């Protein structure tokens, strides 16, 4: 039974890590034109 619990724990940890990766994907965005932003895919502020 302990092996089953370890596998479930591993799967839960992997899913949590994948979700965090997607959430942080656009944490800081810097566009080639010099615009920067946090938490947006289309920042309007100049650097």
CHARMM-style PDB file with segment names, atoms N, HN, CA, C and O in Angstrom:
ATOM      1  N   UNK     1       0.830  -1.204   0.000  1.00  0.00      PROA
ATOM      2  CA  UNK     1       0.000   0.000   0.000  1.00  0.00      PROA
ATOM      3  C   UNK     1       0.862   1.251   0.000  1.00  0.00      PROA
ATOM      4  O   UNK     1       0.469   2.265  -0.576  1.00  0.00      PROA
ATOM      5  N   UNK     2       2.017   1.204   0.627  1.00  0.00      PROA
ATOM      6  HN  UNK     2       2.336   0.380   1.095  1.00  0.00      PROA
ATOM      7  CA  UNK     2       2.872   2.382   0.693  1.00  0.00      PROA
ATOM      8  C   UNK     2       3.369   2.785  -0.695  1.00  0.00      PROA
ATOM      9  O   UNK     2       3.538   3.972  -0.976  1.00  0.00      PROA
ATOM     10  N   UNK     3       3.605   1.790  -1.567  1.00  0.00      PROA
ATOM     11  HN  UNK     3       3.468   0.826  -1.338  1.00  0.00      PROA
ATOM     12  CA  UNK     3       4.052   2.088  -2.927  1.00  0.00      PROA
ATOM     13  C   UNK     3       2.967   2.841  -3.689  1.00  0.00      PROA
ATOM     14  O   UNK     3       3.279   3.753  -4.455  1.00  0.00      PROA
ATOM     15  N   UNK     4       1.726   2.487  -3.498  1.00  0.00      PROA
ATOM     16  HN  UNK     4       1.472   1.747  -2.876  1.00  0.00      PROA
ATOM     17  CA  UNK     4       0.606   3.181  -4.137  1.00  0.00      PROA
ATOM     18  C   UNK     4       0.490   4.625  -3.684  1.00  0.00      PROA
ATOM     19  O   UNK     4       0.199   5.513  -4.485  1.00  0.00      PROA
ATOM     20  N   UNK     5       0.716   4.857  -2.406  1.00  0.00      PROA
ATOM     21  HN  UNK     5       0.952   4.135  -1.755  1.00  0.00      PROA
ATOM     22  CA  UNK     5       0.675   6.221  -1.870  1.00  0.00      PROA
ATOM     23  C   UNK     5       1.810   7.046  -2.463  1.00  0.00      PROA
ATOM     24  O   UNK     5       1.605   8.215  -2.791  1.00  0.00      PROA
ATOM     25  N   UNK     6       2.996   6.472  -2.608  1.00  0.00      PROA
ATOM     26  HN  UNK     6       3.162   5.523  -2.341  1.00  0.00      PROA
ATOM     27  CA  UNK     6       4.130   7.185  -3.183  1.00  0.00      PROA
ATOM     28  C   UNK     6       3.863   7.569  -4.634  1.00  0.00      PROA
ATOM     29  O   UNK     6       4.210   8.674  -5.054  1.00  0.00      PROA
ATOM     30  N   UNK     7       3.259   6.684  -5.396  1.00  0.00      PROA
ATOM     31  HN  UNK     7       2.976   5.787  -5.055  1.00  0.00      PROA
ATOM     32  CA  UNK     7       2.947   6.984  -6.794  1.00  0.00      PROA
ATOM     33  C   UNK     7       1.926   8.112  -6.878  1.00  0.00      PROA
ATOM     34  O   UNK     7       2.068   9.009  -7.708  1.00  0.00      PROA
ATOM     35  N   UNK     8       0.911   8.080  -6.038  1.00  0.00      PROA
ATOM     36  HN  UNK     8       0.796   7.351  -5.364  1.00  0.00      PROA
ATOM     37  CA  UNK     8      -0.096   9.147  -6.023  1.00  0.00      PROA
ATOM     38  C   UNK     8       0.557  10.472  -5.641  1.00  0.00      PROA
ATOM     39  O   UNK     8       0.269  11.501  -6.253  1.00  0.00      PROA
ATOM     40  N   UNK     9       1.422  10.457  -4.648  1.00  0.00      PROA
ATOM     41  HN  UNK     9       1.656   9.621  -4.152  1.00  0.00      PROA
ATOM     42  CA  UNK     9       2.127  11.672  -4.237  1.00  0.00      PROA
ATOM     43  C   UNK     9       2.979  12.215  -5.377  1.00  0.00      PROA
ATOM     44  O   UNK     9       3.005  13.425  -5.603  1.00  0.00      PROA
ATOM     45  N   UNK    10       3.666  11.353  -6.090  1.00  0.00      PROA
ATOM     46  HN  UNK    10       3.645  10.370  -5.907  1.00  0.00      PROA
ATOM     47  CA  UNK    10       4.489  11.768  -7.224  1.00  0.00      PROA
ATOM     48  C   UNK    10       3.629  12.416  -8.306  1.00  0.00      PROA
ATOM     49  O   UNK    10       3.999  13.459  -8.846  1.00  0.00      PROA
ATOM     50  N   UNK    11       2.499  11.818  -8.623  1.00  0.00      PROA
ATOM     51  HN  UNK    11       2.198  10.971  -8.184  1.00  0.00      PROA
ATOM     52  CA  UNK    11       1.615  12.367  -9.657  1.00  0.00      PROA
ATOM     53  C   UNK    11       1.080  13.736  -9.235  1.00  0.00      PROA
ATOM     54  O   UNK    11       1.036  14.659 -10.048  1.00  0.00      PROA
ATOM     55  N   UNK    12       0.681  13.872  -7.994  1.00  0.00      PROA
ATOM     56  HN  UNK    12       0.716  13.123  -7.333  1.00  0.00      PROA
ATOM     57  CA  UNK    12       0.165  15.160  -7.492  1.00  0.00      PROA
ATOM     58  C   UNK    12       1.249  16.230  -7.581  1.00  0.00      PROA
ATOM     59  O   UNK    12       0.967  17.356  -7.990  1.00  0.00      PROA
ATOM     60  N   UNK    13       2.477  15.897  -7.207  1.00  0.00      PROA
ATOM     61  HN  UNK    13       2.706  14.982  -6.875  1.00  0.00      PROA
ATOM     62  CA  UNK    13       3.575  16.859  -7.275  1.00  0.00      PROA
ATOM     63  C   UNK    13       3.872  17.264  -8.719  1.00  0.00      PROA
ATOM     64  O   UNK    13       4.117  18.440  -8.990  1.00  0.00      PROA
ATOM     65  N   UNK    14       3.854  16.320  -9.634  1.00  0.00      PROA
ATOM     66  HN  UNK    14       3.655  15.365  -9.414  1.00  0.00      PROA
ATOM     67  CA  UNK    14       4.102  16.627 -11.041  1.00  0.00      PROA
ATOM     68  C   UNK    14       3.025  17.549 -11.611  1.00  0.00      PROA
ATOM     69  O   UNK    14       3.331  18.497 -12.333  1.00  0.00      PROA
ATOM     70  N   UNK    15       1.775  17.268 -11.284  1.00  0.00      PROA
ATOM     71  HN  UNK    15       1.527  16.498 -10.697  1.00  0.00      PROA
ATOM     72  CA  UNK    15       0.675  18.114 -11.762  1.00  0.00      PROA
ATOM     73  C   UNK    15       0.806  19.517 -11.183  1.00  0.00      PROA
ATOM     74  O   UNK    15       0.595  20.495 -11.901  1.00  0.00      PROA
ATOM     75  N   UNK    16       1.146  19.639  -9.912  1.00  0.00      PROA
ATOM     76  HN  UNK    16       1.317  18.845  -9.329  1.00  0.00      PROA
ATOM     77  CA  UNK    16       1.310  20.951  -9.282  1.00  0.00      PROA
ATOM     78  C   UNK    16       2.447  21.726  -9.945  1.00  0.00      PROA
ATOM     79  O   UNK    16       2.319  22.931 -10.165  1.00  0.00      PROA
ATOM     80  N   UNK    17       3.556  21.057 -10.268  1.00  0.00      PROA
ATOM     81  HN  UNK    17       3.660  20.078 -10.089  1.00  0.00      PROA
ATOM     82  CA  UNK    17       4.677  21.729 -10.915  1.00  0.00      PROA
ATOM     83  C   UNK    17       4.310  22.201 -12.311  1.00  0.00      PROA
ATOM     84  O   UNK    17       4.725  23.286 -12.719  1.00  0.00      PROA
ATOM     85  N   UNK    18       3.553  21.423 -13.044  1.00  0.00      PROA
ATOM     86  HN  UNK    18       3.217  20.542 -12.713  1.00  0.00      PROA
ATOM     87  CA  UNK    18       3.134  21.829 -14.388  1.00  0.00      PROA
ATOM     88  C   UNK    18       2.215  23.040 -14.300  1.00  0.00      PROA
ATOM     89  O   UNK    18       2.335  23.957 -15.111  1.00  0.00      PROA
ATOM     90  N   UNK    19       1.304  23.064 -13.339  1.00  0.00      PROA
ATOM     91  HN  UNK    19       1.206  22.319 -12.680  1.00  0.00      PROA
ATOM     92  CA  UNK    19       0.393  24.194 -13.185  1.00  0.00      PROA
ATOM     93  C   UNK    19       1.164  25.461 -12.836  1.00  0.00      PROA
ATOM     94  O   UNK    19       0.856  26.530 -13.364  1.00  0.00      PROA
ATOM     95  N   UNK    20       2.152  25.365 -11.968  1.00  0.00      PROA
ATOM     96  HN  UNK    20       2.402  24.496 -11.539  1.00  0.00      PROA
ATOM     97  CA  UNK    20       2.964  26.524 -11.600  1.00  0.00      PROA
ATOM     98  C   UNK    20       3.724  27.035 -12.805  1.00  0.00      PROA
ATOM     99  O   UNK    20       3.855  28.247 -12.977  1.00  0.00      PROA
ATOM    100  N   UNK    21       4.224  26.151 -13.638  1.00  0.00      PROA
ATOM    101  HN  UNK    21       4.118  25.166 -13.499  1.00  0.00      PROA
ATOM    102  CA  UNK    21       4.954  26.554 -14.842  1.00  0.00      PROA
ATOM    103  C   UNK    21       4.071  27.360 -15.773  1.00  0.00      PROA
ATOM    104  O   UNK    21       4.516  28.363 -16.332  1.00  0.00      PROA
ATOM    105  N   UNK    22       2.812  26.936 -15.951  1.00  0.00      PROA
ATOM    106  HN  UNK    22       2.451  26.122 -15.496  1.00  0.00      PROA
ATOM    107  CA  UNK    22       1.910  27.671 -16.826  1.00  0.00      PROA
ATOM    108  C   UNK    22       1.520  29.014 -16.228  1.00  0.00      PROA
ATOM    109  O   UNK    22       1.366  29.992 -16.960  1.00  0.00      PROA
ATOM    110  N   UNK    23       1.359  29.077 -14.940  1.00  0.00      PROA
ATOM    111  HN  UNK    23       1.484  28.283 -14.345  1.00  0.00      PROA
ATOM    112  CA  UNK    23       0.976  30.323 -14.284  1.00  0.00      PROA
ATOM    113  C   UNK    23       2.090  31.352 -14.401  1.00  0.00      PROA
ATOM    114  O   UNK    23       1.816  32.533 -14.610  1.00  0.00      PROA
ATOM    115  N   UNK    24       3.330  30.930 -14.272  1.00  0.00      PROA
ATOM    116  HN  UNK    24       3.553  29.970 -14.103  1.00  0.00      PROA
ATOM    117  CA  UNK    24       4.442  31.861 -14.276  1.00  0.00      PROA
ATOM    118  C   UNK    24       4.959  32.166 -15.677  1.00  0.00      PROA
ATOM    119  O   UNK    24       5.939  32.897 -15.821  1.00  0.00      PROA
ATOM    120  N   UNK    25       4.332  31.632 -16.692  1.00  0.00      PROA
ATOM    121  HN  UNK    25       3.535  31.039 -16.574  1.00  0.00      PROA
ATOM    122  CA  UNK    25       4.819  31.819 -18.047  1.00  0.00      PROA
ATOM    123  C   UNK    25       4.904  33.291 -18.432  1.00  0.00      PROA
ATOM    124  O   UNK    25       5.883  33.694 -19.059  1.00  0.00      PROA
ATOM    125  N   UNK    26       3.915  34.107 -18.079  1.00  0.00      PROA
ATOM    126  HN  UNK    26       3.120  33.779 -17.569  1.00  0.00      PROA
ATOM    127  CA  UNK    26       3.911  35.525 -18.406  1.00  0.00      PROA
ATOM    128  C   UNK    26       4.078  36.395 -17.167  1.00  0.00      PROA
ATOM    129  O   UNK    26       3.495  37.476 -17.087  1.00  0.00      PROA
ATOM    130  N   UNK    27       4.857  35.942 -16.217  1.00  0.00      PROA
ATOM    131  HN  UNK    27       5.330  35.063 -16.283  1.00  0.00      PROA
ATOM    132  CA  UNK    27       5.065  36.706 -14.996  1.00  0.00      PROA
ATOM    133  C   UNK    27       5.736  38.039 -15.318  1.00  0.00      PROA
ATOM    134  O   UNK    27       5.346  39.072 -14.773  1.00  0.00      PROA
ATOM    135  N   UNK    28       6.729  38.030 -16.186  1.00  0.00      PROA
ATOM    136  HN  UNK    28       7.046  37.191 -16.629  1.00  0.00      PROA
ATOM    137  CA  UNK    28       7.410  39.253 -16.619  1.00  0.00      PROA
ATOM    138  C   UNK    28       7.522  39.202 -18.131  1.00  0.00      PROA
ATOM    139  O   UNK    28       8.095  38.264 -18.685  1.00  0.00      PROA
ATOM    140  N   UNK    29       6.985  40.193 -18.787  1.00  0.00      PROA
ATOM    141  HN  UNK    29       6.520  40.955 -18.336  1.00  0.00      PROA
ATOM    142  CA  UNK    29       7.002  40.228 -20.249  1.00  0.00      PROA
ATOM    143  C   UNK    29       7.768  41.465 -20.698  1.00  0.00      PROA
ATOM    144  O   UNK    29       7.473  42.581 -20.269  1.00  0.00      PROA
ATOM    145  N   UNK    30       8.759  41.254 -21.569  1.00  0.00      PROA
ATOM    146  HN  UNK    30       8.999  40.348 -21.917  1.00  0.00      PROA
ATOM    147  CA  UNK    30       9.526  42.349 -22.151  1.00  0.00      PROA
ATOM    148  C   UNK    30       9.410  42.226 -23.666  1.00  0.00      PROA
ATOM    149  O   UNK    30       9.834  41.228 -24.249  1.00  0.00      PROA
ATOM    150  N   UNK    31       8.841  43.229 -24.288  1.00  0.00      PROA
ATOM    151  HN  UNK    31       8.497  44.040 -23.814  1.00  0.00      PROA
ATOM    152  CA  UNK    31       8.659  43.208 -25.736  1.00  0.00      PROA
ATOM    153  C   UNK    31       9.858  43.836 -26.444  1.00  0.00      PROA
ATOM    154  O   UNK    31      10.574  44.636 -25.841  1.00  0.00      PROA
ATOM    155  N   UNK    32      10.086  43.496 -27.690  1.00  0.00      PROA
ATOM    156  HN  UNK    32       9.505  42.846 -28.179  1.00  0.00      PROA
ATOM    157  CA  UNK    32      11.216  44.062 -28.444  1.00  0.00      PROA
ATOM    158  C   UNK    32      11.169  45.589 -28.564  1.00  0.00      PROA
ATOM    159  O   UNK    32      12.210  46.222 -28.734  1.00  0.00      PROA
ATOM    160  N   UNK    33       9.969  46.189 -28.477  1.00  0.00      PROA
ATOM    161  HN  UNK    33       9.123  45.675 -28.338  1.00  0.00      PROA
ATOM    162  CA  UNK    33       9.858  47.640 -28.593  1.00  0.00      PROA
ATOM    163  C   UNK    33      10.171  48.368 -27.276  1.00  0.00      PROA
ATOM    164  O   UNK    33      10.087  49.594 -27.220  1.00  0.00      PROA
ATOM    165  N   UNK    34      10.527  47.630 -26.223  1.00  0.00      PROA
ATOM    166  HN  UNK    34      10.595  46.633 -26.268  1.00  0.00      PROA
ATOM    167  CA  UNK    34      10.894  48.235 -24.940  1.00  0.00      PROA
ATOM    168  C   UNK    34       9.778  48.272 -23.922  1.00  0.00      PROA
ATOM    169  O   UNK    34      10.005  48.690 -22.787  1.00  0.00      PROA
ATOM    170  N   UNK    35       8.583  47.853 -24.285  1.00  0.00      PROA
ATOM    171  HN  UNK    35       8.398  47.513 -25.208  1.00  0.00      PROA
ATOM    172  CA  UNK    35       7.483  47.816 -23.325  1.00  0.00      PROA
ATOM    173  C   UNK    35       7.667  46.646 -22.364  1.00  0.00      PROA
ATOM    174  O   UNK    35       8.079  45.558 -22.767  1.00  0.00      PROA
ATOM    175  N   UNK    36       7.360  46.881 -21.093  1.00  0.00      PROA
ATOM    176  HN  UNK    36       7.025  47.765 -20.766  1.00  0.00      PROA
ATOM    177  CA  UNK    36       7.485  45.836 -20.074  1.00  0.00      PROA
ATOM    178  C   UNK    36       6.207  45.772 -19.252  1.00  0.00      PROA
ATOM    179  O   UNK    36       5.477  46.757 -19.139  1.00  0.00      PROA
ATOM    180  N   UNK    37       5.945  44.599 -18.679  1.00  0.00      PROA
ATOM    181  HN  UNK    37       6.538  43.799 -18.771  1.00  0.00      PROA
ATOM    182  CA  UNK    37       4.786  44.438 -17.825  1.00  0.00      PROA
ATOM    183  C   UNK    37       4.873  43.171 -17.010  1.00  0.00      PROA
ATOM    184  O   UNK    37       5.606  42.243 -17.351  1.00  0.00      PROA
ATOM    185  N   UNK    38       4.119  43.142 -15.935  1.00  0.00      PROA
ATOM    186  HN  UNK    38       3.524  43.896 -15.658  1.00  0.00      PROA
ATOM    187  CA  UNK    38       4.051  41.967 -15.063  1.00  0.00      PROA
ATOM    188  C   UNK    38       2.616  41.475 -15.068  1.00  0.00      PROA
ATOM    189  O   UNK    38       1.685  42.225 -14.777  1.00  0.00      PROA
ATOM    190  N   UNK    39       2.451  40.202 -15.404  1.00  0.00      PROA
ATOM    191  HN  UNK    39       3.208  39.592 -15.640  1.00  0.00      PROA
ATOM    192  CA  UNK    39       1.126  39.591 -15.400  1.00  0.00      PROA
ATOM    193  C   UNK    39       0.271  39.977 -16.594  1.00  0.00      PROA
ATOM    194  O   UNK    39      -0.954  39.868 -16.539  1.00  0.00      PROA
ATOM    195  N   UNK    40       0.896  40.424 -17.669  1.00  0.00      PROA
ATOM    196  HN  UNK    40       1.891  40.512 -17.714  1.00  0.00      PROA
ATOM    197  CA  UNK    40       0.156  40.773 -18.878  1.00  0.00      PROA
ATOM    198  C   UNK    40       0.899  40.265 -20.098  1.00  0.00      PROA
ATOM    199  O   UNK    40       2.125  40.156 -20.085  1.00  0.00      PROA
ATOM    200  N   UNK    41       0.155  39.953 -21.156  1.00  0.00      PROA
ATOM    201  HN  UNK    41      -0.841  40.042 -21.167  1.00  0.00      PROA
ATOM    202  CA  UNK    41       0.807  39.498 -22.379  1.00  0.00      PROA
ATOM    203  C   UNK    41       1.034  40.644 -23.349  1.00  0.00      PROA
ATOM    204  O   UNK    41       1.755  40.483 -24.333  1.00  0.00      PROA
ATOM    205  N   UNK    42       0.422  41.815 -23.085  1.00  0.00      PROA
ATOM    206  HN  UNK    42      -0.164  41.945 -22.285  1.00  0.00      PROA
ATOM    207  CA  UNK    42       0.564  42.968 -23.957  1.00  0.00      PROA
ATOM    208  C   UNK    42       0.867  44.219 -23.115  1.00  0.00      PROA
ATOM    209  O   UNK    42      -0.003  45.071 -22.937  1.00  0.00      PROA
ATOM    210  N   UNK    43       2.103  44.326 -22.598  1.00  0.00      PROA
ATOM    211  HN  UNK    43       2.809  43.633 -22.743  1.00  0.00      PROA
ATOM    212  CA  UNK    43       2.435  45.480 -21.743  1.00  0.00      PROA
ATOM    213  C   UNK    43       2.470  46.791 -22.525  1.00  0.00      PROA
ATOM    214  O   UNK    43       2.837  46.815 -23.700  1.00  0.00      PROA
ATOM    215  N   UNK    44       2.090  47.863 -21.868  1.00  0.00      PROA
ATOM    216  HN  UNK    44       1.792  47.843 -20.913  1.00  0.00      PROA
ATOM    217  CA  UNK    44       2.025  49.204 -22.487  1.00  0.00      PROA
ATOM    218  C   UNK    44       3.079  50.159 -21.916  1.00  0.00      PROA
ATOM    219  O   UNK    44       3.296  51.228 -22.486  1.00  0.00      PROA
ATOM    220  N   UNK    45       3.733  49.808 -20.817  1.00  0.00      PROA
ATOM    221  HN  UNK    45       3.556  48.939 -20.354  1.00  0.00      PROA
ATOM    222  CA  UNK    45       4.689  50.712 -20.155  1.00  0.00      PROA
ATOM    223  C   UNK    45       6.057  50.618 -20.801  1.00  0.00      PROA
ATOM    224  O   UNK    45       6.526  49.518 -21.098  1.00  0.00      PROA
ATOM    225  N   UNK    46       6.706  51.752 -21.023  1.00  0.00      PROA
ATOM    226  HN  UNK    46       6.326  52.645 -20.782  1.00  0.00      PROA
ATOM    227  CA  UNK    46       8.063  51.787 -21.571  1.00  0.00      PROA
ATOM    228  C   UNK    46       9.059  51.495 -20.468  1.00  0.00      PROA
ATOM    229  O   UNK    46       8.834  51.825 -19.303  1.00  0.00      PROA
ATOM    230  N   UNK    47      10.163  50.873 -20.848  1.00  0.00      PROA
ATOM    231  HN  UNK    47      10.346  50.605 -21.794  1.00  0.00      PROA
ATOM    232  CA  UNK    47      11.230  50.551 -19.894  1.00  0.00      PROA
ATOM    233  C   UNK    47      11.943  51.809 -19.471  1.00  0.00      PROA
ATOM    234  OT1 UNK    47      12.876  51.750 -18.669  1.00  0.00      PROA
TER     235      UNK     47
END
